[in-house]
């Protein structure tokens, strides 16, 4: 008999049919009632063991964490909390689980910090079950969004010789022996001897290659892992994270903002429609967590309310210059509540971004036209000579969730900016070729996938929304 998923059994509204279900025991009460979960949904299926005819050995082997295969009949449930249950006719313990050693007992609800240490097992909790089903749904919705709009999914390289963001936060990829690498006459490492015959690193962004694709397909997107060796030990930074980067020929900055806004609203709507149970569970979890906080630190909206609010309201759009003015005129600035100083030209700190989003506008904000000094070389220069056609989207509770821009399509301006920023033009000939051969205005952005998952699930630490986080001094599992 083929296995039926627990989700399917719970969704059907009939009973009286025979099934085979398989899963892991979440609880076992009175030697009779098993709560079985196979990960297909949040809810457990109640399996009722025929106590009178049950083998003693079998009962001893059923414990939290053990895996079972159950044959039985789906019947209407007598008990509260579920419509149907399975009356077991035969139960096979596929794998026992020693409860002296198993760390996931219901009795002592483990903390998120502790679960990070046992990330190989945390998928089996309600919270992480919900988080990773939502993560999956968001990934699927992202592909669907772009596919439905005719974008081509482009796989950009993971090993690369270029520093797309020019920020120098790269992990080197090499097969040279690091205790005794081949050297040039001047003592520097001779990367000609390295695997790729040059110095290479893990990509920080697929954007530059995506731009090459956009110059033929008009609209492309990437969705892949990116790596940053920035030593930021914060609840918002990972050394390995996933990024979605659409790149669209003929789009200007306004088109870019419209696309980003529509995109974010689309994937949130998808999760609300397809992962309601998971999100309701996560909303309750967040509400419980909020209760631990002092009144004035609690958020006004619950998780679902917040997501619906984002769907139903346009994002605020302000220029960087306006944003700085708002900060300078804020009570927080006047009362010296900011740790970092505010003046035109600063790279806004997360306290500034959060003030704008959470205190001033109380909704997602798109900040545009940043000073060129704090942005990457490829952004299109505005006529004022001071700013570039950049846009960052800031989300409540998260801060920057999207970074993007219109690109500099004018060869001369781009070359000049690269020179100013000491970016080697010879090595980047392939990038500059797009400006030589049929250049067009174009724009794109990058959405940090984990920051999006944080936003939708209401989790507060980025380590809890990627299965196995990579952060400074940590690469377990
Ligand atoms: O703003 P960033 O650095 O932009 C780029 O990489 C551009 N090439 C994107 C583009 O225009 N195609 O990164 C984009 C987003 C950020 O807004 C943030 O959400 C996320 O990537 N991000 C990180 N997420 C987790 N951990 C980190 N260390 C991150 N750094 C950036
Ligand atoms: Mg950025």
GROMACS .gro file of N, CA, C and O and ligand atoms in nm, residues 165 204-205 207 228 230 236-239 241 243 245-247 378 392 400-405 407 444-448 450-451 462, ligand 1:
model
  159
  165UNK      N    1   3.080   4.406  -0.612
  165UNK     CA    2   3.040   4.522  -0.535
  165UNK      C    3   3.159   4.615  -0.508
  165UNK      O    4   3.143   4.723  -0.453
  204UNK      N    5   3.025   3.765  -0.462
  204UNK     CA    6   2.948   3.847  -0.367
  204UNK      C    7   2.814   3.889  -0.427
  204UNK      O    8   2.726   3.938  -0.357
  205UNK      N    9   2.801   3.870  -0.558
  205UNK     CA   10   2.677   3.909  -0.628
  205UNK      C   11   2.684   3.861  -0.771
  205UNK      O   12   2.790   3.860  -0.832
  207UNK      N   13   2.523   4.011  -1.008
  207UNK     CA   14   2.471   4.122  -1.088
  207UNK      C   15   2.544   4.148  -1.220
  207UNK      O   16   2.480   4.166  -1.323
  228UNK      N   17   2.992   3.669   0.165
  228UNK     CA   18   3.058   3.793   0.205
  228UNK      C   19   3.140   3.769   0.331
  228UNK      O   20   3.087   3.726   0.433
  230UNK      N   21   3.240   3.969   0.539
  230UNK     CA   22   3.237   4.086   0.627
  230UNK      C   23   3.222   4.035   0.768
  230UNK      O   24   3.142   3.946   0.795
  236UNK      N   25   2.134   4.011   1.139
  236UNK     CA   26   2.090   4.037   1.001
  236UNK      C   27   2.193   3.994   0.896
  236UNK      O   28   2.168   4.007   0.778
  237UNK      N   29   2.311   3.951   0.940
  237UNK     CA   30   2.418   3.920   0.845
  237UNK      C   31   2.458   3.773   0.846
  237UNK      O   32   2.476   3.715   0.952
  238UNK      N   33   2.476   3.719   0.727
  238UNK     CA   34   2.532   3.586   0.711
  238UNK      C   35   2.654   3.597   0.622
  238UNK      O   36   2.663   3.688   0.539
  239UNK      N   37   2.748   3.504   0.636
  239UNK     CA   38   2.862   3.501   0.545
  239UNK      C   39   2.823   3.431   0.415
  239UNK      O   40   2.882   3.455   0.310
  241UNK      N   41   2.471   3.372   0.206
  241UNK     CA   42   2.326   3.398   0.199
  241UNK      C   43   2.280   3.386   0.055
  241UNK      O   44   2.362   3.381  -0.038
  243UNK      N   45   2.063   3.526  -0.270
  243UNK     CA   46   2.017   3.655  -0.320
  243UNK      C   47   1.944   3.636  -0.452
  243UNK      O   48   1.979   3.551  -0.533
  245UNK      N   49   1.843   3.843  -0.787
  245UNK     CA   50   1.883   3.965  -0.856
  245UNK      C   51   1.820   3.973  -0.995
  245UNK      O   52   1.875   3.918  -1.091
  246UNK      N   53   1.708   4.043  -1.009
  246UNK     CA   54   1.655   4.069  -1.142
  246UNK      C   55   1.731   4.183  -1.209
  246UNK      O   56   1.783   4.271  -1.141
  247UNK      N   57   1.740   4.176  -1.340
  247UNK     CA   58   1.808   4.281  -1.416
  247UNK      C   59   1.727   4.302  -1.544
  247UNK      O   60   1.700   4.206  -1.616
  378UNK      N   61   2.896   5.093  -1.041
  378UNK     CA   62   2.810   5.072  -1.160
  378UNK      C   63   2.681   5.152  -1.158
  378UNK      O   64   2.601   5.142  -1.249
  392UNK      N   65   1.737   5.174  -0.209
  392UNK     CA   66   1.736   5.069  -0.106
  392UNK      C   67   1.595   5.060  -0.053
  392UNK      O   68   1.531   5.164  -0.033
  400UNK      N   69   1.754   4.724   0.577
  400UNK     CA   70   1.768   4.705   0.432
  400UNK      C   71   1.733   4.563   0.390
  400UNK      O   72   1.792   4.467   0.436
  401UNK      N   73   1.638   4.554   0.298
  401UNK     CA   74   1.599   4.421   0.249
  401UNK      C   75   1.634   4.410   0.100
  401UNK      O   76   1.662   4.302   0.049
  402UNK      N   77   1.634   4.525   0.031
  402UNK     CA   78   1.670   4.531  -0.111
  402UNK      C   79   1.771   4.642  -0.134
  402UNK      O   80   1.762   4.749  -0.074
  403UNK      N   81   1.868   4.614  -0.221
  403UNK     CA   82   1.959   4.719  -0.269
  403UNK      C   83   1.962   4.712  -0.420
  403UNK      O   84   1.975   4.604  -0.475
  404UNK      N   85   1.948   4.826  -0.486
  404UNK     CA   86   1.948   4.821  -0.632
  404UNK      C   87   1.977   4.958  -0.692
  404UNK      O   88   2.003   5.054  -0.620
  405UNK      N   89   1.970   4.963  -0.824
  405UNK     CA   90   1.996   5.091  -0.890
  405UNK      C   91   1.964   5.082  -1.039
  405UNK      O   92   1.950   4.973  -1.094
  407UNK      N   93   2.159   5.134  -1.380
  407UNK     CA   94   2.303   5.115  -1.405
  407UNK      C   95   2.355   5.225  -1.497
  407UNK      O   96   2.282   5.278  -1.581
  444UNK      N   97   1.829   4.712  -1.202
  444UNK     CA   98   1.806   4.586  -1.132
  444UNK      C   99   1.824   4.605  -0.983
  444UNK      O  100   1.857   4.713  -0.935
  445UNK      N  101   1.801   4.496  -0.910
  445UNK     CA  102   1.818   4.504  -0.764
  445UNK      C  103   1.849   4.368  -0.708
  445UNK      O  104   1.836   4.266  -0.778
  446UNK      N  105   1.891   4.366  -0.584
  446UNK     CA  106   1.916   4.240  -0.515
  446UNK      C  107   1.830   4.233  -0.390
  446UNK      O  108   1.828   4.328  -0.310
  447UNK      N  109   1.757   4.123  -0.376
  447UNK     CA  110   1.680   4.100  -0.254
  447UNK      C  111   1.752   3.993  -0.173
  447UNK      O  112   1.781   3.885  -0.224
  448UNK      N  113   1.784   4.024  -0.048
  448UNK     CA  114   1.844   3.925   0.040
  448UNK      C  115   1.737   3.827   0.082
  448UNK      O  116   1.645   3.862   0.154
  450UNK      N  117   1.722   3.565   0.285
  450UNK     CA  118   1.701   3.539   0.428
  450UNK      C  119   1.635   3.657   0.499
  450UNK      O  120   1.559   3.640   0.594
  451UNK      N  121   1.665   3.778   0.453
  451UNK     CA  122   1.599   3.894   0.516
  451UNK      C  123   1.450   3.892   0.484
  451UNK      O  124   1.367   3.930   0.566
  462UNK      N  125   1.868   3.597   1.186
  462UNK     CA  126   1.885   3.542   1.052
  462UNK      C  127   1.938   3.398   1.057
  462UNK      O  128   1.915   3.319   0.964
  478LIG     O1  129   2.294   4.588  -0.125
  478LIG     P1  130   2.371   4.472  -0.179
  478LIG     O2  131   2.512   4.458  -0.140
  478LIG     O3  132   2.353   4.480  -0.337
  478LIG     C1  133   2.412   4.401  -0.430
  478LIG     O4  134   2.479   4.305  -0.408
  478LIG     C2  135   2.372   4.438  -0.570
  478LIG     N1  136   2.466   4.373  -0.662
  478LIG     C3  137   2.230   4.398  -0.596
  478LIG     C4  138   2.185   4.433  -0.734
  478LIG     O5  139   2.162   4.549  -0.761
  478LIG     N2  140   2.170   4.336  -0.822
  478LIG     O6  141   2.296   4.337  -0.138
  478LIG     C5  142   2.162   4.316  -0.175
  478LIG     C6  143   2.081   4.262  -0.058
  478LIG     C7  144   2.077   4.355   0.064
  478LIG     O7  145   1.978   4.454   0.048
  478LIG     C8  146   2.044   4.258   0.174
  478LIG     O8  147   1.905   4.228   0.176
  478LIG     C9  148   2.117   4.133   0.131
  478LIG     O9  149   2.141   4.143  -0.007
  478LIG     N3  150   2.245   4.118   0.201
  478LIG    C10  151   2.268   4.029   0.300
  478LIG     N4  152   2.188   3.938   0.358
  478LIG    C11  153   2.240   3.862   0.455
  478LIG     N5  154   2.368   3.870   0.497
  478LIG    C12  155   2.453   3.960   0.442
  478LIG     N6  156   2.581   3.967   0.483
  478LIG    C13  157   2.404   4.045   0.338
  478LIG     N7  158   2.458   4.143   0.262
  478LIG    C14  159   2.361   4.185   0.179
   0.00000   0.00000   0.00000
